[in-house]
Amino acid sequence: MTEQHTPGDMTQSLRTAVVLGGSHTGMLAARALTEFVDRVIVVERDALPAGAAPRKGLPQARHAHMLWSGGAQAVAELLPGITEALRGAGAHRLPVTTDMVALSARGWFRRWPESHHVILAGRDLLDATIRAQVLADQRIELVERAEALGLVGTDAAVTGVRIRTHDGAERTLEAGLVVDATGRGSGAHRWLTDLGLPAPQQREVDSGLVYASRLHLAPEAARDGFPVVNVQPDPRDGLPGRAGFLLPIEDGRWIVTLCGTRGGEPSADADDFARFAREELRHPLIGDLLDNAEPLSDVSVTRSTVNRRYFYERMPAWPENFVVLGDALAALNPVYGHGLAVAAQSALILRNMMRRQGWATPGVARGVQRAVARPVGAAWDMAIGQDVFYPGATEHGPTLRERLVAAYVGRLMHTATGNGRIARRVTDVTSLERGAEVLLAPSVLLAALAGPLKPALSGPPLTAEEMKAGGLR
C-alpha cells in the first residue's frame, strides 16, 4: 500500500532533504545538509550496526581502505574533531611518503619527509565513527531496511522519492532535495529516464581486477608504527597486473589485499594467499612479512572493481532538487584508494554550494553536479590511467590522450623515485589536495625531462628496526 500525501505537506517537505544510502558518502552528505533544513532523512537498505561491525550491504569493507589527506581534510571540515575521534578509536595517521614502502612500476620510492598523510583504519571502524557523530544530530533521521524505488516529480524538478520498507509497504518521502548516495548499484540513470530525461553518457573501464584480502595480527614488535607496504604492477611487462597492499590498522592488525587482472587473479584459498604475495608480485616483501604474522580471517574475494562513471554534468537538462554523489556517480577501482576522499570532497562541495547559492535556489542542484565533477574527474583520470592498458578493459583500448598522459606520468614517476620535489608534486595530486595542473608547471616539466637526481634503490627502503619488527633478515 502506498502512503499518500496531501498538498499541505509540501511546506514541510521544502525544508526536508532525503539522502539515499547510509554509508560513507550518505552520512557525510546528510551532515552537509543539516545547516539548511529542518530534517534530513537517510534511507538505508541495511540494518546498520551499533558499532564497528560488518554489514551485508558493504562487502568491500573486507578489503583495504585508506583516506587520503585531501579527503580527510574535507571530513574534518564537515565533522570537527573526527580525526581525533578516529585516532582515539585506533586508526592510524601515517605521513606520506615517510611511512610508505612502495615499489612503483619505475622502481622503489624513497621515503621523503612528510608532504601529505593518510588515515588508515578498517572500513567498519571508519564508518562507525563517522556514523556516530552524524546521527548524534537530532535533525537527522535514519530509515533502515528500506530501498529506493524511483524519483517523484518531473523532468524539470524532483519533489521526492518512492521507497519500499522491509515489510513490503511503499511510501513517498517528499523533499526539497534528494541526494543519491546508493553506491555502485545506483538506479539514478534509470530514474532520470523514467522522468523523461535522456540517458546520461557513461563509460566503463574494466581491467578484470579481482581482490583478495585477509586480516592478520602483526608480529608484536610491528603492532605500532609499521609503514604501509605496496607492491605495484608494471603495465609494460605484458603480464597481468598483480599488486599487493599491507596496511596497518587498529588493534595491531594488518589488512593485506592482493589483486590481479585477467589471467593473474588471486584465489580465495587461504593456503595460497602468502604464496601469491611472495611469488606472483614483482617483489616478495609482503609474502615475507606474512610469514611472521598470524592470520585472523578467511580470504575475502570481490570482483566489483570496474571503473564506471556517469557524466551527469554533461546532461542537456537536469532536474531541480536532485544530486548524485559518490560511487553512484563514479565507481572507481578501489586499488587507487580515492573513493572515500572523493566522496568527502563532494559532500563538502554540496555544503559550500548551498551556502553560496542558497537552499532551493533554481539551478543549485545542477551547479553541485557540475562542481563535483572536478574531484571525480581527477580521481577518474588516475584510476583509468593504468587500467585502460590491460587487455579487454575497454572495447577500443586507450585513446591517444590516455597514451600521451600515461607516457608523461610514467616519466614523472620515474623522476619521483629520485627527486623529492617531484615526489611531493605527485603526492599533491594523488592525495587529492591539488589538481593535476601542478604536474604541468614548467619546473616540473623540466625536472621530468632531466629524470631522477638520485640513483635507483636496490631494494625496499625499510629501516633496520622495521626489518627486525617484521621478522625479516
Short mmCIF file of C-alpha atoms in Angstrom, two decimals, residues 83-353:
data_model
loop_
_atom_site.label_atom_id
_atom_site.label_comp_id
_atom_site.label_asym_id
_atom_site.label_seq_id
_atom_site.Cartn_x
_atom_site.Cartn_y
_atom_site.Cartn_z
CA THR A 83 40.36 12.88 13.12
CA GLU A 84 40.95 12.81 16.87
CA ALA A 85 37.95 10.53 17.32
CA LEU A 86 39.27 8.12 14.71
CA ARG A 87 42.74 8.07 16.23
CA GLY A 88 41.24 7.60 19.67
CA ALA A 89 39.39 4.55 18.30
CA GLY A 90 42.63 3.09 16.99
CA ALA A 91 43.01 4.48 13.47
CA HIS A 92 46.50 5.44 12.30
CA ARG A 93 47.66 8.67 10.72
CA LEU A 94 50.70 7.93 8.54
CA PRO A 95 52.79 10.59 6.81
CA VAL A 96 53.29 10.35 3.04
CA THR A 97 55.74 9.23 1.80
CA THR A 98 57.66 8.96 5.07
CA ASP A 99 55.81 5.86 6.20
CA MET A 100 55.28 4.24 2.81
CA VAL A 101 57.41 1.47 1.36
CA ALA A 102 56.25 1.35 -2.24
CA LEU A 103 57.53 -0.34 -5.38
CA SER A 104 56.19 1.57 -8.38
CA ALA A 105 56.35 0.50 -12.00
CA ARG A 106 59.53 2.60 -12.19
CA GLY A 107 61.26 1.39 -9.03
CA TRP A 108 61.21 1.83 -5.25
CA PHE A 109 60.13 5.22 -3.96
CA ARG A 110 62.29 6.87 -1.36
CA ARG A 111 60.72 7.77 1.96
CA TRP A 112 60.77 11.53 1.68
CA PRO A 113 59.81 13.94 4.51
CA GLU A 114 56.08 14.30 5.11
CA SER A 115 54.14 16.15 2.44
CA HIS A 116 50.67 14.66 2.98
CA HIS A 117 49.12 11.88 5.03
CA VAL A 118 46.64 9.01 5.02
CA ILE A 119 44.19 7.81 7.66
CA LEU A 120 44.20 4.03 7.98
CA ALA A 121 41.50 2.01 9.70
CA GLY A 122 39.23 -0.90 8.98
CA ARG A 123 36.22 0.29 6.98
CA ASP A 124 33.85 -0.82 9.75
CA LEU A 125 35.65 1.42 12.26
CA LEU A 126 35.81 4.36 9.86
CA ASP A 127 32.10 4.15 9.03
CA ALA A 128 31.02 3.60 12.63
CA THR A 129 32.99 6.57 13.93
CA ILE A 130 31.62 8.92 11.27
CA ARG A 131 28.10 7.49 11.60
CA ALA A 132 28.03 8.02 15.36
CA GLN A 133 28.91 11.70 15.02
CA VAL A 134 26.45 12.29 12.18
CA LEU A 135 23.49 10.53 13.79
CA ALA A 136 24.07 12.37 17.07
CA ASP A 137 22.43 15.34 15.31
CA GLN A 138 18.72 15.20 16.14
CA ARG A 139 17.83 16.71 12.78
CA ILE A 140 18.99 13.52 11.04
CA GLU A 141 16.60 10.56 10.94
CA LEU A 142 17.55 7.07 9.82
CA VAL A 143 15.13 4.83 7.95
CA GLU A 144 16.71 1.37 7.86
CA ARG A 145 15.89 -1.74 5.82
CA ALA A 146 14.29 0.32 3.07
CA GLU A 147 15.13 0.68 -0.60
CA ALA A 148 14.59 3.48 -3.09
CA LEU A 149 12.25 2.63 -5.96
CA GLY A 150 12.36 5.81 -8.00
CA LEU A 151 12.07 9.57 -8.04
CA VAL A 152 8.87 11.55 -7.75
CA GLY A 153 8.45 14.65 -9.89
CA THR A 154 9.01 15.70 -13.48
CA ASP A 155 11.91 16.21 -15.84
CA ALA A 156 12.06 19.78 -14.50
CA ALA A 157 12.06 19.12 -10.75
CA VAL A 158 12.24 16.24 -8.30
CA THR A 159 9.82 16.52 -5.40
CA GLY A 160 10.57 13.31 -3.53
CA VAL A 161 11.36 9.63 -3.72
CA ARG A 162 9.39 6.40 -3.50
CA ILE A 163 10.71 3.80 -1.09
CA ARG A 164 9.79 0.26 -0.02
CA THR A 165 10.26 -0.66 3.63
CA HIS A 166 11.25 -4.06 5.00
CA ASP A 167 7.60 -5.09 5.46
CA GLY A 168 6.86 -4.53 1.76
CA ALA A 169 4.94 -1.28 2.24
CA GLU A 170 5.60 1.54 -0.21
CA ARG A 171 5.62 5.18 0.73
CA THR A 172 6.59 8.52 -0.75
CA LEU A 173 9.04 10.82 1.01
CA GLU A 174 8.54 14.36 -0.22
CA ALA A 175 11.63 16.55 -0.09
CA GLY A 176 13.16 19.80 -1.18
CA LEU A 177 16.31 17.87 -2.15
CA VAL A 178 17.07 14.21 -2.86
CA VAL A 179 20.68 13.01 -2.80
CA ASP A 180 21.53 9.64 -4.33
CA ALA A 181 24.42 8.07 -2.44
CA THR A 182 23.43 4.44 -3.03
CA GLY A 183 26.79 3.39 -4.45
CA ARG A 184 27.61 1.08 -7.34
CA GLY A 185 24.05 -0.24 -7.52
CA SER A 186 22.52 3.20 -8.06
CA GLY A 187 19.41 3.37 -10.22
CA ALA A 188 19.72 7.12 -10.89
CA HIS A 189 20.35 6.67 -14.62
CA ARG A 190 17.06 4.74 -14.92
CA TRP A 191 15.15 7.07 -12.62
CA LEU A 192 16.08 10.07 -14.76
CA THR A 193 14.91 8.42 -17.97
CA ASP A 194 11.69 7.45 -16.19
CA LEU A 195 11.13 11.17 -15.66
CA GLY A 196 11.55 11.76 -19.39
CA LEU A 197 15.18 12.89 -19.44
CA PRO A 198 17.72 11.46 -21.91
CA ALA A 199 20.04 8.69 -20.86
CA PRO A 200 23.31 10.03 -19.45
CA GLN A 201 26.66 9.41 -21.09
CA GLN A 202 28.68 6.78 -19.29
CA ARG A 203 31.99 5.00 -19.62
CA GLU A 204 33.33 1.75 -18.20
CA VAL A 205 36.92 0.64 -17.90
CA ASP A 206 37.11 -2.92 -16.60
CA SER A 207 40.56 -4.39 -16.14
CA GLY A 208 39.04 -7.60 -14.75
CA LEU A 209 40.72 -6.94 -11.42
CA VAL A 210 40.00 -9.42 -8.62
CA TYR A 211 40.63 -8.52 -4.98
CA ALA A 212 41.53 -11.00 -2.23
CA SER A 213 42.01 -9.72 1.32
CA ARG A 214 42.81 -11.16 4.70
CA LEU A 215 43.29 -9.80 8.21
CA HIS A 216 46.46 -10.65 10.13
CA LEU A 217 47.78 -9.95 13.60
CA ALA A 218 51.12 -8.22 13.10
CA PRO A 219 54.21 -9.50 14.90
CA GLU A 220 54.23 -7.96 18.37
CA ALA A 221 57.10 -5.58 17.63
CA ALA A 222 55.36 -4.33 14.48
CA ARG A 223 51.98 -3.52 16.01
CA ASP A 224 52.76 0.14 16.46
CA GLY A 225 54.42 2.34 13.86
CA PHE A 226 54.85 -0.04 10.91
CA PRO A 227 54.72 1.55 7.44
CA VAL A 228 52.35 0.90 4.55
CA VAL A 229 53.81 -1.63 2.10
CA ASN A 230 52.71 -1.51 -1.53
CA VAL A 231 53.95 -3.55 -4.49
CA GLN A 232 52.57 -2.22 -7.79
CA PRO A 233 52.48 -3.86 -11.23
CA ASP A 234 54.37 -2.68 -14.29
CA PRO A 235 51.99 -2.48 -17.27
CA ARG A 236 54.98 -2.51 -19.62
CA ASP A 237 55.91 -6.12 -18.88
CA GLY A 238 52.98 -7.58 -20.83
CA LEU A 239 51.81 -9.64 -17.84
CA PRO A 240 48.60 -9.45 -15.85
CA GLY A 241 48.69 -6.59 -13.37
CA ARG A 242 49.31 -8.06 -9.92
CA ALA A 243 49.59 -5.83 -6.85
CA GLY A 244 49.62 -6.08 -3.08
CA PHE A 245 48.95 -3.77 -0.15
CA LEU A 246 49.75 -4.17 3.53
CA LEU A 247 48.08 -1.52 5.68
CA PRO A 248 48.49 -1.26 9.46
CA ILE A 249 45.07 -0.70 11.07
CA GLU A 250 43.60 -0.71 14.57
CA ASP A 251 44.26 -3.34 17.24
CA GLY A 252 47.73 -4.27 16.00
CA ARG A 253 46.37 -5.77 12.81
CA TRP A 254 47.43 -5.69 9.19
CA ILE A 255 44.89 -5.83 6.42
CA VAL A 256 46.52 -7.31 3.33
CA THR A 257 44.90 -7.04 -0.07
CA LEU A 258 46.22 -8.86 -3.13
CA CYS A 259 44.84 -8.24 -6.59
CA GLY A 260 45.32 -9.30 -10.18
CA THR A 261 43.83 -8.56 -13.58
CA ARG A 262 42.60 -11.17 -16.08
CA GLY A 263 44.84 -14.20 -16.07
CA GLY A 264 46.57 -13.20 -12.84
CA GLU A 265 43.75 -13.27 -10.29
CA PRO A 266 44.34 -14.32 -6.67
CA SER A 267 42.10 -17.04 -5.26
CA ALA A 268 40.01 -17.45 -2.12
CA ASP A 269 42.28 -20.31 -1.00
CA ALA A 270 43.77 -19.36 2.36
CA ASP A 271 46.71 -21.71 1.80
CA ASP A 272 47.60 -19.86 -1.40
CA PHE A 273 47.41 -16.32 -0.01
CA ALA A 274 51.00 -15.89 1.21
CA ARG A 275 52.36 -17.80 -1.79
CA PHE A 276 50.67 -15.40 -4.20
CA ALA A 277 52.12 -12.46 -2.30
CA ARG A 278 55.60 -13.94 -2.39
CA GLU A 279 55.75 -15.46 -5.87
CA GLU A 280 53.28 -13.58 -8.08
CA LEU A 281 54.05 -9.99 -7.14
CA ARG A 282 57.09 -8.16 -8.53
CA HIS A 283 58.80 -8.38 -5.12
CA PRO A 284 58.28 -10.95 -2.30
CA LEU A 285 58.29 -8.40 0.56
CA ILE A 286 54.62 -8.74 1.51
CA GLY A 287 54.78 -12.51 1.39
CA ASP A 288 57.90 -12.50 3.57
CA LEU A 289 56.15 -10.28 6.14
CA LEU A 290 53.14 -12.59 6.22
CA ASP A 291 55.37 -15.47 7.28
CA ASN A 292 55.62 -13.81 10.69
CA ALA A 293 52.01 -12.63 11.01
CA GLU A 294 49.03 -14.58 12.35
CA PRO A 295 46.01 -14.94 10.02
CA LEU A 296 42.81 -13.76 11.72
CA SER A 297 40.23 -14.26 8.97
CA ASP A 298 39.33 -16.18 5.89
CA VAL A 299 40.17 -14.71 2.48
CA SER A 300 37.50 -12.33 1.16
CA VAL A 301 37.26 -12.01 -2.62
CA THR A 302 35.49 -9.44 -4.76
CA ARG A 303 35.23 -8.79 -8.47
CA SER A 304 33.34 -5.48 -8.14
CA THR A 305 36.21 -3.34 -9.29
CA VAL A 306 35.05 -1.93 -12.63
CA ASN A 307 35.53 1.81 -13.16
CA ARG A 308 32.13 3.24 -14.14
CA ARG A 309 31.36 6.92 -14.50
CA TYR A 310 28.12 8.68 -15.36
CA PHE A 311 28.68 12.10 -16.90
CA TYR A 312 25.63 13.74 -15.37
CA GLU A 313 27.31 17.12 -15.58
CA ARG A 314 27.01 16.88 -19.39
CA MET A 315 23.24 16.31 -19.39
CA PRO A 316 21.43 18.85 -21.61
CA ALA A 317 18.89 19.30 -18.81
CA TRP A 318 18.96 18.47 -15.12
CA PRO A 319 16.03 18.44 -12.71
CA GLU A 320 15.93 20.77 -9.75
CA ASN A 321 16.38 19.23 -6.30
CA PHE A 322 18.38 16.12 -7.26
CA VAL A 323 22.09 15.39 -6.75
CA VAL A 324 24.14 12.21 -7.30
CA LEU A 325 27.32 11.67 -5.26
CA GLY A 326 29.94 9.01 -4.51
CA ASP A 327 30.04 5.65 -6.24
CA ALA A 328 26.57 6.32 -7.63
CA LEU A 329 28.26 8.98 -9.77
CA ALA A 330 31.64 7.37 -10.38
CA ALA A 331 32.65 3.95 -9.08
CA LEU A 332 36.43 3.74 -9.06
CA ASN A 333 38.75 0.76 -9.00
CA PRO A 334 39.47 0.59 -5.24
CA VAL A 335 43.15 -0.20 -5.79
CA TYR A 336 43.91 3.53 -6.00
CA GLY A 337 42.21 4.39 -2.72
CA HIS A 338 40.41 7.55 -3.87
CA GLY A 339 36.73 6.69 -3.43
CA LEU A 340 36.48 7.74 0.22
CA ALA A 341 38.29 11.02 -0.40
CA VAL A 342 36.24 11.96 -3.47
CA ALA A 343 33.02 11.28 -1.56
CA ALA A 344 34.12 13.54 1.29
CA GLN A 345 35.17 16.33 -1.04
CA SER A 346 31.87 16.05 -2.91
CA ALA A 347 29.86 16.32 0.31
CA LEU A 348 31.84 19.43 1.23
CA ILE A 349 31.14 20.92 -2.21
CA LEU A 350 27.43 20.23 -1.63
CA ARG A 351 27.53 22.21 1.61
CA ASN A 352 29.58 25.06 0.21
CA MET A 353 27.45 25.43 -2.91
#
